[in-house]
């Protein structure tokens, strides 16, 4: 077990290093330095500025300084408005985190319930209806879901006021974000539930006269949960990327909408910083998922 | 009958000694045929297609896809508008509306082709833009999947077949690439390549494609093949245990020939299914990037960029959002159903 955890942590560490390498060299590949202005600046001033920001040092030394700064939480300054990226994160990440967490909880809860219903009522109408809607949801990109929700509920029905960052504006983004992971979890739960219910220990439990509720919830669902746990890591990744467009559409001012704005403004430092920040979150989420998965299911061979 | 046909004491055999030769007659050819229970000999592909044909959803999605491809191919020849042509004075038309000039032309007796989906804010025919958008999305999806297929197949089969230390190193590389957040890196590389590539490809055919699309393909080539490589490696690990592989090795077949001739055809079903399901995911990625503004370069439309442009006038022109959104959903739904159908048909072990 310890060996596995160590191996997994090392892999996660390597991944973060590689991501930081890619982002750093990508940033350097962009032509034009930060001090290229329309007005000509004297070479002496540029040299001084470069020395001030360590740009005169060799590339590998710059990389080490860059990583050191990030490790201290210093992501640099936005190219467009000169604000500290640290402050931008501090103000926008809580908004994204709140919506993302709500969406994850809803996706897991609804997915488990729907998937179990579909498995228990296999080939009856509730199963067919659920699978029908799940199939349609999986074919809709998150931006389509979000814009359609905005159009129907804000503009046609007028239930929510569009473009107001009020309390009611969490409902629609959370729905838009949770739908596609929910569809995936439903499918996963259905297959693993069917798998679990076909096992011998279920028959044994039934034969011993255990109530069907207990068979389903204790013996069935608990075993069906294991594959669902593996999906939590990728789900966080999908919610984080999905939230970029969803936040932009609903104008929420979270990290996702900041990222999309940075892309349109070509604000390179902000793009790099956000990439590293979000990527690290994803890697950590995957790491935790993998470890929890092994802890929960002792049958899995540790290699 | 002869004595030696005598029945053993407790045998269930018919007592032949009670019958004479006259009681029997030769079977006619017709009767012989009734005994023939052999099915017609069938190949792997034929068998799969037979099962696919029995799946109504998969057949429906094939019909939808064929119709879509026909529309995509034929519409640009039939409709007199180009995707970048600005029709003077006919900006912001609703579906099937005509502008003032066009109404005058009709009154004079000239025939004007209707704007099936209306026009956009610049006066470009929206139907042809959606058609070109679908064309871009579909071709990106198909080419990206083929790229993934080729890289993943070569890498996975080498790693799986050679095994040992080579396999270990190759799979660690796959592990690391697998844990990279793909969408973030696509966005990052699309932004960077946009700056670095555009002076390089100026004036070539590639420039027409746009740096963003090249970036998309590069990233697909770098990142997305790992899933395919893992899958094929797993298949090959089991297949290479078979005796026919050993036999091939014994008669001195070269490694590449063994892989191509004897091993890969046996993982064909997995390859077909994964490729079919890869196409919709590539289309998703492309539409997502276009929506963020990193897709094909204007004026070339893509379904994602059309949907993004339509957001501004969503209140008055909802159809501009609904048409491309519906097109993406239809294409992806049809491809998903077809992929599921292929999985059920070609790999019955996997179906549930």
PDB file of N, CA and C in Angstrom, chain B residues 63-94:
ATOM      1  N   UNK B  63     -28.553   6.161 -41.289  1.00  0.00           N
ATOM      2  CA  UNK B  63     -29.369   6.896 -42.262  1.00  0.00           C
ATOM      3  C   UNK B  63     -29.212   8.402 -42.049  1.00  0.00           C
ATOM      4  N   UNK B  64     -29.285   8.829 -40.759  1.00  0.00           N
ATOM      5  CA  UNK B  64     -29.158  10.260 -40.467  1.00  0.00           C
ATOM      6  C   UNK B  64     -27.794  10.772 -40.923  1.00  0.00           C
ATOM      7  N   UNK B  65     -26.743  10.013 -40.624  1.00  0.00           N
ATOM      8  CA  UNK B  65     -25.396  10.462 -40.990  1.00  0.00           C
ATOM      9  C   UNK B  65     -25.235  10.536 -42.500  1.00  0.00           C
ATOM     10  N   UNK B  66     -25.770   9.533 -43.210  1.00  0.00           N
ATOM     11  CA  UNK B  66     -25.655   9.550 -44.673  1.00  0.00           C
ATOM     12  C   UNK B  66     -26.389  10.763 -45.234  1.00  0.00           C
ATOM     13  N   UNK B  67     -27.608  11.023 -44.705  1.00  0.00           N
ATOM     14  CA  UNK B  67     -28.370  12.187 -45.165  1.00  0.00           C
ATOM     15  C   UNK B  67     -27.590  13.466 -44.898  1.00  0.00           C
ATOM     16  N   UNK B  68     -27.022  13.571 -43.681  1.00  0.00           N
ATOM     17  CA  UNK B  68     -26.252  14.774 -43.329  1.00  0.00           C
ATOM     18  C   UNK B  68     -25.080  14.964 -44.275  1.00  0.00           C
ATOM     19  N   UNK B  69     -24.366  13.861 -44.557  1.00  0.00           N
ATOM     20  CA  UNK B  69     -23.195  13.970 -45.424  1.00  0.00           C
ATOM     21  C   UNK B  69     -23.630  14.358 -46.834  1.00  0.00           C
ATOM     22  N   UNK B  70     -24.769  13.807 -47.294  1.00  0.00           N
ATOM     23  CA  UNK B  70     -25.277  14.188 -48.615  1.00  0.00           C
ATOM     24  C   UNK B  70     -25.581  15.679 -48.652  1.00  0.00           C
ATOM     25  N   UNK B  71     -26.256  16.174 -47.605  1.00  0.00           N
ATOM     26  CA  UNK B  71     -26.585  17.607 -47.566  1.00  0.00           C
ATOM     27  C   UNK B  71     -25.304  18.430 -47.584  1.00  0.00           C
ATOM     28  N   UNK B  72     -24.323  18.004 -46.766  1.00  0.00           N
ATOM     29  CA  UNK B  72     -23.065  18.743 -46.673  1.00  0.00           C
ATOM     30  C   UNK B  72     -22.361  18.783 -48.025  1.00  0.00           C
ATOM     31  N   UNK B  73     -22.427  17.664 -48.771  1.00  0.00           N
ATOM     32  CA  UNK B  73     -21.723  17.609 -50.052  1.00  0.00           C
ATOM     33  C   UNK B  73     -22.481  18.333 -51.150  1.00  0.00           C
ATOM     34  N   UNK B  74     -23.820  18.212 -51.134  1.00  0.00           N
ATOM     35  CA  UNK B  74     -24.599  18.731 -52.267  1.00  0.00           C
ATOM     36  C   UNK B  74     -24.952  20.205 -52.092  1.00  0.00           C
ATOM     37  N   UNK B  75     -25.294  20.595 -50.843  1.00  0.00           N
ATOM     38  CA  UNK B  75     -25.811  21.945 -50.620  1.00  0.00           C
ATOM     39  C   UNK B  75     -24.931  23.054 -51.215  1.00  0.00           C
ATOM     40  N   UNK B  76     -23.602  23.024 -51.060  1.00  0.00           N
ATOM     41  CA  UNK B  76     -22.802  24.107 -51.627  1.00  0.00           C
ATOM     42  C   UNK B  76     -22.933  24.234 -53.142  1.00  0.00           C
ATOM     43  N   UNK B  77     -23.293  23.136 -53.846  1.00  0.00           N
ATOM     44  CA  UNK B  77     -23.460  23.220 -55.296  1.00  0.00           C
ATOM     45  C   UNK B  77     -24.832  23.736 -55.678  1.00  0.00           C
ATOM     46  N   UNK B  78     -25.821  23.487 -54.823  1.00  0.00           N
ATOM     47  CA  UNK B  78     -27.197  23.856 -55.159  1.00  0.00           C
ATOM     48  C   UNK B  78     -27.477  25.301 -54.760  1.00  0.00           C
ATOM     49  N   UNK B  79     -26.980  25.684 -53.581  1.00  0.00           N
ATOM     50  CA  UNK B  79     -27.329  26.994 -53.058  1.00  0.00           C
ATOM     51  C   UNK B  79     -26.401  28.053 -53.629  1.00  0.00           C
ATOM     52  N   UNK B  80     -26.973  29.119 -54.166  1.00  0.00           N
ATOM     53  CA  UNK B  80     -26.149  30.101 -54.872  1.00  0.00           C
ATOM     54  C   UNK B  80     -25.367  31.035 -53.952  1.00  0.00           C
ATOM     55  N   UNK B  81     -25.368  30.817 -52.645  1.00  0.00           N
ATOM     56  CA  UNK B  81     -24.617  31.682 -51.743  1.00  0.00           C
ATOM     57  C   UNK B  81     -23.381  30.956 -51.236  1.00  0.00           C
ATOM     58  N   UNK B  82     -22.307  31.706 -51.013  1.00  0.00           N
ATOM     59  CA  UNK B  82     -21.119  31.111 -50.405  1.00  0.00           C
ATOM     60  C   UNK B  82     -21.131  31.399 -48.918  1.00  0.00           C
ATOM     61  N   UNK B  83     -20.260  30.692 -48.166  1.00  0.00           N
ATOM     62  CA  UNK B  83     -20.309  30.882 -46.709  1.00  0.00           C
ATOM     63  C   UNK B  83     -19.792  32.244 -46.287  1.00  0.00           C
ATOM     64  N   UNK B  84     -19.003  32.896 -47.175  1.00  0.00           N
ATOM     65  CA  UNK B  84     -18.473  34.210 -46.822  1.00  0.00           C
ATOM     66  C   UNK B  84     -19.110  35.312 -47.651  1.00  0.00           C
ATOM     67  N   UNK B  85     -20.057  34.952 -48.528  1.00  0.00           N
ATOM     68  CA  UNK B  85     -20.686  35.966 -49.397  1.00  0.00           C
ATOM     69  C   UNK B  85     -21.650  36.821 -48.600  1.00  0.00           C
ATOM     70  N   UNK B  86     -21.475  38.123 -48.710  1.00  0.00           N
ATOM     71  CA  UNK B  86     -22.390  39.027 -48.030  1.00  0.00           C
ATOM     72  C   UNK B  86     -23.429  39.478 -49.051  1.00  0.00           C
ATOM     73  N   UNK B  87     -24.689  39.139 -48.782  1.00  0.00           N
ATOM     74  CA  UNK B  87     -25.764  39.542 -49.680  1.00  0.00           C
ATOM     75  C   UNK B  87     -26.183  40.950 -49.278  1.00  0.00           C
ATOM     76  N   UNK B  88     -26.020  41.896 -50.187  1.00  0.00           N
ATOM     77  CA  UNK B  88     -26.290  43.306 -49.867  1.00  0.00           C
ATOM     78  C   UNK B  88     -27.730  43.519 -49.415  1.00  0.00           C
ATOM     79  N   UNK B  89     -27.886  44.241 -48.337  1.00  0.00           N
ATOM     80  CA  UNK B  89     -29.214  44.669 -47.908  1.00  0.00           C
ATOM     81  C   UNK B  89     -30.063  43.584 -47.283  1.00  0.00           C
ATOM     82  N   UNK B  90     -29.468  42.413 -47.045  1.00  0.00           N
ATOM     83  CA  UNK B  90     -30.325  41.372 -46.455  1.00  0.00           C
ATOM     84  C   UNK B  90     -29.740  40.866 -45.147  1.00  0.00           C
ATOM     85  N   UNK B  91     -29.269  41.808 -44.334  1.00  0.00           N
ATOM     86  CA  UNK B  91     -28.757  41.398 -43.030  1.00  0.00           C
ATOM     87  C   UNK B  91     -29.916  41.107 -42.088  1.00  0.00           C
ATOM     88  N   UNK B  92     -29.678  40.220 -41.134  1.00  0.00           N
ATOM     89  CA  UNK B  92     -30.638  39.942 -40.061  1.00  0.00           C
ATOM     90  C   UNK B  92     -32.013  39.521 -40.550  1.00  0.00           C
ATOM     91  N   UNK B  93     -32.064  38.573 -41.462  1.00  0.00           N
ATOM     92  CA  UNK B  93     -33.362  38.061 -41.889  1.00  0.00           C
ATOM     93  C   UNK B  93     -33.703  36.825 -41.069  1.00  0.00           C
ATOM     94  N   UNK B  94     -35.009  36.677 -40.778  1.00  0.00           N
ATOM     95  CA  UNK B  94     -35.464  35.454 -40.133  1.00  0.00           C
ATOM     96  C   UNK B  94     -35.570  34.376 -41.203  1.00  0.00           C
TER      97      UNK B  94
END
